[in-house]
């Protein structure tokens, strides 16, 4: 038996989880318990769950970066006039046409990347996953707080 291919310990549950992209955040807590115990015992499914969640987060980060990039490009177009001079002198482009073309491209890119981000956030459990990570962080920080601070907070 090869070590690179780990078999799922329960194929029926594994197939259901695969069809959900290993996302169980949308189902009721009672139903979730069975799937959570499967993730705990099945190395294959928990590895795939981690993989899919990191894909979701990567997509969310990339689409946000794209939106920021286009926002930045629009800000540059609006505020940095000297850049224009270079473009117009070097490439001998028509001033108004080029400016409008660049602005439209920037606006189109911004809208497109915002739509893509919205789709990613709706179609994947990235928001709840990131929320969970943040809650986990907060809990760890809370535990590390000195006793004196803790007693202040609980008052
Ligand atoms: Zn499994």
Short mmCIF file of N, CA and C and ligand atoms in Angstrom, two decimals:
data_model
loop_
_atom_site.label_atom_id
_atom_site.label_comp_id
_atom_site.label_asym_id
_atom_site.label_seq_id
_atom_site.Cartn_x
_atom_site.Cartn_y
_atom_site.Cartn_z
N UNK A 1 0.84 -1.21 0.00
CA UNK A 1 0.00 0.00 0.00
C UNK A 1 0.87 1.25 0.00
N UNK A 2 0.55 2.17 -0.88
CA UNK A 2 1.38 3.37 -1.00
C UNK A 2 0.99 4.41 0.06
N UNK A 3 1.95 5.18 0.48
CA UNK A 3 1.69 6.18 1.52
C UNK A 3 1.18 7.49 0.92
N UNK A 4 1.41 7.71 -0.39
CA UNK A 4 0.99 8.96 -1.00
C UNK A 4 -0.52 9.02 -1.22
N UNK A 5 -1.15 7.84 -1.39
CA UNK A 5 -2.61 7.83 -1.61
C UNK A 5 -3.31 7.29 -0.38
N UNK A 6 -3.84 8.19 0.42
CA UNK A 6 -4.57 7.78 1.62
C UNK A 6 -6.02 7.58 1.21
N UNK A 7 -6.59 6.45 1.64
CA UNK A 7 -7.99 6.19 1.32
C UNK A 7 -8.90 6.87 2.34
N UNK A 8 -10.08 7.25 1.85
CA UNK A 8 -11.08 7.82 2.75
C UNK A 8 -11.62 6.71 3.64
N UNK A 9 -11.82 6.99 4.92
CA UNK A 9 -12.26 5.94 5.85
C UNK A 9 -13.76 5.64 5.68
N UNK A 10 -14.52 6.55 5.09
CA UNK A 10 -15.94 6.30 4.83
C UNK A 10 -16.30 6.95 3.49
N UNK A 11 -16.37 6.11 2.45
CA UNK A 11 -16.50 6.65 1.10
C UNK A 11 -17.79 7.40 0.88
N UNK A 12 -18.88 6.94 1.52
CA UNK A 12 -20.18 7.60 1.33
C UNK A 12 -20.11 9.03 1.88
N UNK A 13 -19.63 9.15 3.12
CA UNK A 13 -19.48 10.48 3.73
C UNK A 13 -18.48 11.31 2.93
N UNK A 14 -17.39 10.66 2.49
CA UNK A 14 -16.37 11.35 1.71
C UNK A 14 -16.93 11.94 0.43
N UNK A 15 -17.82 11.17 -0.25
CA UNK A 15 -18.41 11.64 -1.51
C UNK A 15 -19.34 12.83 -1.26
N UNK A 16 -20.11 12.75 -0.16
CA UNK A 16 -21.01 13.87 0.17
C UNK A 16 -20.18 15.12 0.44
N UNK A 17 -19.14 14.97 1.23
CA UNK A 17 -18.28 16.11 1.57
C UNK A 17 -17.63 16.69 0.32
N UNK A 18 -17.20 15.82 -0.61
CA UNK A 18 -16.57 16.29 -1.84
C UNK A 18 -17.54 17.14 -2.64
N UNK A 19 -18.83 16.73 -2.67
CA UNK A 19 -19.82 17.47 -3.45
C UNK A 19 -20.09 18.85 -2.83
N UNK A 20 -19.78 19.00 -1.57
CA UNK A 20 -19.94 20.31 -0.90
C UNK A 20 -18.64 21.09 -0.88
N UNK A 21 -17.62 20.60 -1.56
CA UNK A 21 -16.28 21.18 -1.50
C UNK A 21 -15.79 21.23 -0.04
N UNK A 22 -16.15 20.21 0.74
CA UNK A 22 -15.69 20.04 2.13
C UNK A 22 -16.08 21.23 3.01
N UNK A 23 -17.21 21.87 2.63
CA UNK A 23 -17.70 23.00 3.42
C UNK A 23 -18.93 22.55 4.18
N UNK A 24 -18.83 22.48 5.52
CA UNK A 24 -19.98 22.06 6.31
C UNK A 24 -20.54 23.22 7.13
N UNK A 25 -20.10 24.47 6.79
CA UNK A 25 -20.55 25.61 7.59
C UNK A 25 -22.04 25.91 7.37
N UNK A 26 -22.62 25.41 6.25
CA UNK A 26 -24.01 25.75 5.95
C UNK A 26 -25.04 24.81 6.54
N UNK A 27 -24.62 23.70 7.16
CA UNK A 27 -25.61 22.73 7.63
C UNK A 27 -25.84 22.86 9.14
N UNK A 28 -26.93 22.24 9.60
CA UNK A 28 -27.33 22.40 11.01
C UNK A 28 -26.29 21.75 11.94
N UNK A 29 -26.18 22.27 13.17
CA UNK A 29 -25.15 21.78 14.10
C UNK A 29 -25.24 20.27 14.39
N UNK A 30 -26.48 19.72 14.46
CA UNK A 30 -26.61 18.27 14.75
C UNK A 30 -26.02 17.45 13.61
N UNK A 31 -26.32 17.90 12.38
CA UNK A 31 -25.81 17.18 11.21
C UNK A 31 -24.30 17.36 11.10
N UNK A 32 -23.85 18.53 11.50
CA UNK A 32 -22.43 18.86 11.35
C UNK A 32 -21.55 17.92 12.19
N UNK A 33 -22.08 17.49 13.34
CA UNK A 33 -21.29 16.67 14.28
C UNK A 33 -20.71 15.42 13.59
N UNK A 34 -21.56 14.73 12.81
CA UNK A 34 -21.10 13.51 12.13
C UNK A 34 -19.95 13.81 11.17
N UNK A 35 -20.12 14.92 10.42
CA UNK A 35 -19.09 15.26 9.44
C UNK A 35 -17.82 15.72 10.13
N UNK A 36 -17.99 16.43 11.25
CA UNK A 36 -16.81 16.87 12.00
C UNK A 36 -16.02 15.67 12.52
N UNK A 37 -16.73 14.64 12.99
CA UNK A 37 -16.02 13.47 13.48
C UNK A 37 -15.34 12.74 12.33
N UNK A 38 -15.95 12.81 11.13
CA UNK A 38 -15.29 12.21 9.98
C UNK A 38 -13.99 12.97 9.64
N UNK A 39 -14.05 14.29 9.70
CA UNK A 39 -12.83 15.08 9.45
C UNK A 39 -11.75 14.73 10.46
N UNK A 40 -12.18 14.49 11.71
CA UNK A 40 -11.22 14.17 12.77
C UNK A 40 -10.53 12.84 12.52
N UNK A 41 -11.29 11.86 11.96
CA UNK A 41 -10.69 10.52 11.81
C UNK A 41 -10.12 10.28 10.41
N UNK A 42 -10.53 11.09 9.42
CA UNK A 42 -10.12 10.82 8.04
C UNK A 42 -9.09 11.86 7.58
N UNK A 43 -7.84 11.42 7.41
CA UNK A 43 -6.75 12.33 7.03
C UNK A 43 -6.98 12.88 5.64
N UNK A 44 -7.55 12.04 4.74
CA UNK A 44 -7.75 12.46 3.36
C UNK A 44 -8.73 13.62 3.28
N UNK A 45 -9.87 13.48 3.95
CA UNK A 45 -10.89 14.52 3.87
C UNK A 45 -10.45 15.80 4.58
N UNK A 46 -9.77 15.68 5.72
CA UNK A 46 -9.37 16.90 6.42
C UNK A 46 -8.29 17.63 5.63
N UNK A 47 -7.41 16.88 4.92
CA UNK A 47 -6.40 17.53 4.08
C UNK A 47 -7.09 18.28 2.94
N UNK A 48 -8.12 17.63 2.36
CA UNK A 48 -8.84 18.29 1.26
C UNK A 48 -9.62 19.50 1.73
N UNK A 49 -10.17 19.39 2.94
CA UNK A 49 -10.89 20.54 3.50
C UNK A 49 -9.93 21.73 3.65
N UNK A 50 -8.75 21.47 4.20
CA UNK A 50 -7.75 22.54 4.34
C UNK A 50 -7.39 23.13 3.00
N UNK A 51 -7.20 22.27 2.00
CA UNK A 51 -6.84 22.73 0.67
C UNK A 51 -7.92 23.65 0.10
N UNK A 52 -9.18 23.21 0.18
CA UNK A 52 -10.26 24.01 -0.40
C UNK A 52 -10.42 25.35 0.31
N UNK A 53 -10.25 25.33 1.68
CA UNK A 53 -10.39 26.60 2.40
C UNK A 53 -9.25 27.55 2.03
N UNK A 54 -8.03 27.01 1.81
CA UNK A 54 -6.96 27.93 1.43
C UNK A 54 -7.15 28.46 0.02
N UNK A 55 -7.76 27.65 -0.87
CA UNK A 55 -8.10 28.15 -2.21
C UNK A 55 -9.09 29.30 -2.10
N UNK A 56 -10.13 29.12 -1.25
CA UNK A 56 -11.14 30.18 -1.07
C UNK A 56 -10.49 31.47 -0.59
N UNK A 57 -9.63 31.34 0.42
CA UNK A 57 -9.00 32.53 0.99
C UNK A 57 -8.09 33.18 -0.05
N UNK A 58 -7.35 32.35 -0.81
CA UNK A 58 -6.47 32.89 -1.85
C UNK A 58 -7.28 33.68 -2.89
N UNK A 59 -8.42 33.11 -3.30
CA UNK A 59 -9.28 33.80 -4.28
C UNK A 59 -9.77 35.13 -3.73
N UNK A 60 -10.19 35.13 -2.47
CA UNK A 60 -10.69 36.36 -1.86
C UNK A 60 -9.58 37.41 -1.80
N UNK A 61 -8.37 36.97 -1.43
CA UNK A 61 -7.24 37.91 -1.33
C UNK A 61 -6.88 38.45 -2.72
N UNK A 62 -6.82 37.56 -3.72
CA UNK A 62 -6.44 37.99 -5.08
C UNK A 62 -7.46 38.97 -5.65
N UNK A 63 -8.75 38.69 -5.47
CA UNK A 63 -9.75 39.59 -6.04
C UNK A 63 -9.74 40.93 -5.30
N UNK A 64 -9.50 40.92 -3.97
CA UNK A 64 -9.40 42.20 -3.26
C UNK A 64 -8.20 42.98 -3.75
N UNK A 65 -7.07 42.29 -3.97
CA UNK A 65 -5.87 42.95 -4.47
C UNK A 65 -6.11 43.55 -5.85
N UNK A 66 -6.85 42.82 -6.70
CA UNK A 66 -7.16 43.33 -8.04
C UNK A 66 -7.98 44.61 -7.94
N UNK A 67 -8.99 44.61 -7.04
CA UNK A 67 -9.82 45.80 -6.85
C UNK A 67 -8.96 46.97 -6.38
N UNK A 68 -8.07 46.70 -5.42
CA UNK A 68 -7.18 47.75 -4.91
C UNK A 68 -6.27 48.28 -6.02
N UNK A 69 -5.78 47.36 -6.84
CA UNK A 69 -4.89 47.74 -7.93
C UNK A 69 -5.59 48.71 -8.88
N UNK A 70 -6.83 48.39 -9.26
CA UNK A 70 -7.54 49.26 -10.20
C UNK A 70 -7.89 50.60 -9.55
N UNK A 71 -8.21 50.56 -8.26
CA UNK A 71 -8.48 51.79 -7.52
C UNK A 71 -7.25 52.67 -7.53
N UNK A 72 -6.09 52.04 -7.30
CA UNK A 72 -4.81 52.75 -7.30
C UNK A 72 -4.54 53.34 -8.69
N UNK A 73 -4.78 52.54 -9.73
CA UNK A 73 -4.55 53.01 -11.10
C UNK A 73 -5.41 54.24 -11.40
N UNK A 74 -6.67 54.22 -10.94
CA UNK A 74 -7.56 55.36 -11.16
C UNK A 74 -7.05 56.59 -10.41
N UNK A 75 -6.57 56.37 -9.17
CA UNK A 75 -6.05 57.48 -8.38
C UNK A 75 -4.83 58.08 -9.07
N UNK A 76 -3.97 57.23 -9.60
CA UNK A 76 -2.77 57.69 -10.31
C UNK A 76 -3.18 58.53 -11.52
N UNK A 77 -4.14 58.00 -12.29
CA UNK A 77 -4.60 58.71 -13.49
C UNK A 77 -5.16 60.08 -13.13
N UNK A 78 -5.83 60.15 -12.00
CA UNK A 78 -6.49 61.38 -11.62
C UNK A 78 -5.50 62.42 -11.09
N UNK A 79 -4.45 61.94 -10.40
CA UNK A 79 -3.60 62.88 -9.67
C UNK A 79 -2.23 63.15 -10.28
N UNK A 80 -1.72 62.20 -11.08
CA UNK A 80 -0.36 62.42 -11.56
C UNK A 80 -0.37 62.83 -13.03
N UNK A 81 -0.36 64.11 -13.23
CA UNK A 81 -0.38 64.66 -14.59
C UNK A 81 0.95 64.45 -15.33
N UNK A 82 2.11 64.59 -14.68
CA UNK A 82 3.38 64.44 -15.41
C UNK A 82 3.48 63.12 -16.17
N UNK A 83 2.89 62.08 -15.60
CA UNK A 83 2.90 60.76 -16.24
C UNK A 83 2.26 60.85 -17.63
N UNK A 84 1.18 61.60 -17.69
CA UNK A 84 0.47 61.79 -18.95
C UNK A 84 1.39 62.39 -20.00
N UNK A 85 2.11 63.45 -19.60
CA UNK A 85 2.99 64.14 -20.54
C UNK A 85 3.95 63.17 -21.20
N UNK A 86 4.53 62.29 -20.37
CA UNK A 86 5.46 61.32 -20.90
C UNK A 86 4.77 60.45 -21.95
N UNK A 87 3.61 59.90 -21.59
CA UNK A 87 2.89 59.03 -22.50
C UNK A 87 2.56 59.74 -23.80
N UNK A 88 2.13 60.99 -23.68
CA UNK A 88 1.70 61.70 -24.88
C UNK A 88 2.88 62.11 -25.75
N UNK A 89 4.00 62.47 -25.09
CA UNK A 89 5.16 62.87 -25.88
C UNK A 89 5.86 61.67 -26.51
N UNK A 90 6.01 60.59 -25.73
CA UNK A 90 6.76 59.43 -26.23
C UNK A 90 5.96 58.69 -27.30
N UNK A 91 4.69 58.45 -27.01
CA UNK A 91 3.92 57.63 -27.95
C UNK A 91 3.09 58.48 -28.91
N UNK A 92 3.15 59.80 -28.76
CA UNK A 92 2.40 60.71 -29.62
C UNK A 92 0.93 60.32 -29.70
N UNK A 93 0.35 60.05 -28.52
CA UNK A 93 -1.05 59.64 -28.47
C UNK A 93 -1.94 60.87 -28.33
N UNK A 94 -3.14 60.71 -28.79
CA UNK A 94 -4.10 61.80 -28.61
C UNK A 94 -4.49 61.89 -27.14
N UNK A 95 -4.35 63.10 -26.59
CA UNK A 95 -4.49 63.31 -25.15
C UNK A 95 -5.85 62.86 -24.60
N UNK A 96 -6.91 63.43 -25.09
CA UNK A 96 -8.24 63.15 -24.55
C UNK A 96 -8.65 61.70 -24.73
N UNK A 97 -8.44 61.18 -25.93
CA UNK A 97 -8.81 59.79 -26.21
C UNK A 97 -8.13 58.82 -25.28
N UNK A 98 -6.80 59.01 -25.13
CA UNK A 98 -6.02 58.10 -24.30
C UNK A 98 -6.47 58.18 -22.85
N UNK A 99 -6.67 59.40 -22.39
CA UNK A 99 -7.09 59.60 -21.01
C UNK A 99 -8.42 58.88 -20.75
N UNK A 100 -9.37 59.08 -21.66
CA UNK A 100 -10.67 58.43 -21.49
C UNK A 100 -10.58 56.93 -21.59
N UNK A 101 -9.71 56.47 -22.47
CA UNK A 101 -9.54 55.01 -22.61
C UNK A 101 -8.98 54.42 -21.31
N UNK A 102 -7.97 55.09 -20.75
CA UNK A 102 -7.35 54.58 -19.52
C UNK A 102 -8.34 54.62 -18.36
N UNK A 103 -9.11 55.72 -18.27
CA UNK A 103 -10.10 55.82 -17.20
C UNK A 103 -11.15 54.71 -17.34
N UNK A 104 -11.65 54.50 -18.57
CA UNK A 104 -12.66 53.45 -18.76
C UNK A 104 -12.09 52.09 -18.42
N UNK A 105 -10.84 51.85 -18.81
CA UNK A 105 -10.22 50.56 -18.51
C UNK A 105 -10.11 50.39 -17.00
N UNK A 106 -9.73 51.46 -16.30
CA UNK A 106 -9.61 51.40 -14.84
C UNK A 106 -10.94 51.13 -14.17
N UNK A 107 -11.99 51.86 -14.63
CA UNK A 107 -13.31 51.69 -14.04
C UNK A 107 -13.83 50.28 -14.32
N UNK A 108 -13.66 49.81 -15.56
CA UNK A 108 -14.12 48.47 -15.93
C UNK A 108 -13.40 47.42 -15.08
N UNK A 109 -12.09 47.59 -14.92
CA UNK A 109 -11.31 46.64 -14.13
C UNK A 109 -11.75 46.63 -12.68
N UNK A 110 -12.02 47.82 -12.14
CA UNK A 110 -12.46 47.93 -10.75
C UNK A 110 -13.81 47.24 -10.56
N UNK A 111 -14.74 47.52 -11.45
CA UNK A 111 -16.08 46.91 -11.35
C UNK A 111 -15.97 45.40 -11.49
N UNK A 112 -15.18 44.95 -12.47
CA UNK A 112 -15.03 43.52 -12.69
C UNK A 112 -14.45 42.84 -11.46
N UNK A 113 -13.40 43.43 -10.86
CA UNK A 113 -12.78 42.76 -9.73
C UNK A 113 -13.67 42.80 -8.48
N UNK A 114 -14.49 43.86 -8.35
CA UNK A 114 -15.43 43.91 -7.23
C UNK A 114 -16.51 42.84 -7.39
N UNK A 115 -16.99 42.65 -8.63
CA UNK A 115 -17.98 41.59 -8.89
C UNK A 115 -17.37 40.23 -8.58
N UNK A 116 -16.11 40.04 -9.04
CA UNK A 116 -15.42 38.77 -8.79
C UNK A 116 -15.28 38.52 -7.29
N UNK A 117 -14.93 39.57 -6.54
CA UNK A 117 -14.79 39.44 -5.09
C UNK A 117 -16.13 39.08 -4.44
N UNK A 118 -17.20 39.76 -4.89
CA UNK A 118 -18.53 39.47 -4.34
C UNK A 118 -18.91 38.02 -4.61
N UNK A 119 -18.63 37.53 -5.83
CA UNK A 119 -18.95 36.14 -6.18
C UNK A 119 -18.16 35.17 -5.31
N UNK A 120 -16.87 35.47 -5.11
CA UNK A 120 -16.03 34.60 -4.27
C UNK A 120 -16.59 34.54 -2.85
N UNK A 121 -16.95 35.71 -2.31
CA UNK A 121 -17.43 35.76 -0.93
C UNK A 121 -18.79 35.07 -0.79
N UNK A 122 -19.62 35.13 -1.84
CA UNK A 122 -20.92 34.48 -1.78
C UNK A 122 -20.81 32.98 -1.98
N UNK A 123 -19.94 32.57 -2.91
CA UNK A 123 -19.90 31.16 -3.32
C UNK A 123 -19.03 30.30 -2.41
N UNK A 124 -18.16 30.91 -1.62
CA UNK A 124 -17.26 30.12 -0.79
C UNK A 124 -17.46 30.49 0.68
N UNK A 125 -17.06 29.60 1.58
CA UNK A 125 -17.16 29.93 3.00
C UNK A 125 -16.00 30.77 3.50
N UNK A 126 -15.31 31.49 2.60
CA UNK A 126 -14.15 32.29 3.00
C UNK A 126 -14.47 33.28 4.14
N UNK A 127 -15.62 34.02 4.07
CA UNK A 127 -15.88 34.98 5.17
C UNK A 127 -15.98 34.32 6.53
N UNK A 128 -16.75 33.18 6.61
CA UNK A 128 -16.91 32.55 7.92
C UNK A 128 -15.61 31.88 8.35
N UNK A 129 -14.85 31.39 7.36
CA UNK A 129 -13.56 30.79 7.68
C UNK A 129 -12.61 31.83 8.26
N UNK A 130 -12.55 33.00 7.61
CA UNK A 130 -11.70 34.09 8.10
C UNK A 130 -12.20 34.60 9.44
N UNK A 131 -13.52 34.66 9.60
CA UNK A 131 -14.11 35.07 10.87
C UNK A 131 -13.71 34.11 11.98
N UNK A 132 -13.74 32.81 11.66
CA UNK A 132 -13.33 31.77 12.60
C UNK A 132 -11.87 31.93 13.00
N UNK A 133 -11.02 32.20 12.01
CA UNK A 133 -9.59 32.41 12.26
C UNK A 133 -9.38 33.60 13.19
N UNK A 134 -10.13 34.68 12.93
CA UNK A 134 -10.01 35.90 13.74
C UNK A 134 -10.44 35.61 15.18
N UNK A 135 -11.55 34.86 15.33
CA UNK A 135 -12.04 34.51 16.67
C UNK A 135 -11.02 33.67 17.42
N UNK A 136 -10.41 32.74 16.68
CA UNK A 136 -9.39 31.87 17.26
C UNK A 136 -8.19 32.70 17.74
N UNK A 137 -7.75 33.64 16.91
CA UNK A 137 -6.66 34.56 17.26
C UNK A 137 -6.99 35.31 18.55
N UNK A 138 -8.21 35.88 18.56
CA UNK A 138 -8.64 36.69 19.71
C UNK A 138 -8.61 35.85 20.98
N UNK A 139 -9.04 34.58 20.86
CA UNK A 139 -9.08 33.68 22.02
C UNK A 139 -7.66 33.42 22.52
N UNK A 140 -6.72 33.19 21.59
CA UNK A 140 -5.32 32.92 21.96
C UNK A 140 -4.71 34.13 22.66
N UNK A 141 -4.98 35.32 22.09
CA UNK A 141 -4.44 36.55 22.69
C UNK A 141 -5.02 36.73 24.10
N UNK A 142 -6.32 36.48 24.21
CA UNK A 142 -7.03 36.58 25.49
C UNK A 142 -6.36 35.69 26.55
N UNK A 143 -6.02 34.45 26.13
CA UNK A 143 -5.41 33.50 27.07
C UNK A 143 -4.04 33.96 27.53
N UNK A 144 -3.35 34.69 26.68
CA UNK A 144 -1.99 35.13 27.02
C UNK A 144 -1.96 36.39 27.88
N UNK A 145 -3.13 37.05 27.99
CA UNK A 145 -3.18 38.27 28.78
C UNK A 145 -2.80 38.00 30.23
N UNK A 146 -2.05 38.90 30.84
CA UNK A 146 -1.72 38.71 32.26
C UNK A 146 -2.97 38.69 33.12
N UNK A 147 -2.88 38.01 34.27
CA UNK A 147 -4.03 37.87 35.16
C UNK A 147 -4.63 39.22 35.55
N UNK A 148 -3.76 40.20 35.80
CA UNK A 148 -4.22 41.52 36.23
C UNK A 148 -5.17 42.13 35.20
N UNK A 149 -4.79 42.01 33.93
CA UNK A 149 -5.63 42.55 32.85
C UNK A 149 -6.95 41.79 32.76
N UNK A 150 -6.88 40.48 32.94
CA UNK A 150 -8.09 39.65 32.84
C UNK A 150 -9.11 40.05 33.89
N UNK A 151 -8.64 40.30 35.11
CA UNK A 151 -9.57 40.66 36.17
C UNK A 151 -10.17 42.05 35.91
N UNK A 152 -9.39 42.92 35.27
CA UNK A 152 -9.92 44.23 34.89
C UNK A 152 -11.05 44.08 33.87
N UNK A 153 -10.82 43.18 32.90
CA UNK A 153 -11.79 43.00 31.81
C UNK A 153 -13.09 42.39 32.31
N UNK A 154 -12.99 41.46 33.28
CA UNK A 154 -14.18 40.77 33.72
C UNK A 154 -15.06 41.65 34.61
N UNK A 155 -14.54 42.76 35.07
CA UNK A 155 -15.32 43.64 35.95
C UNK A 155 -16.45 44.33 35.21
ZN1 LIG B 1 -12.95 10.85 4.37
#
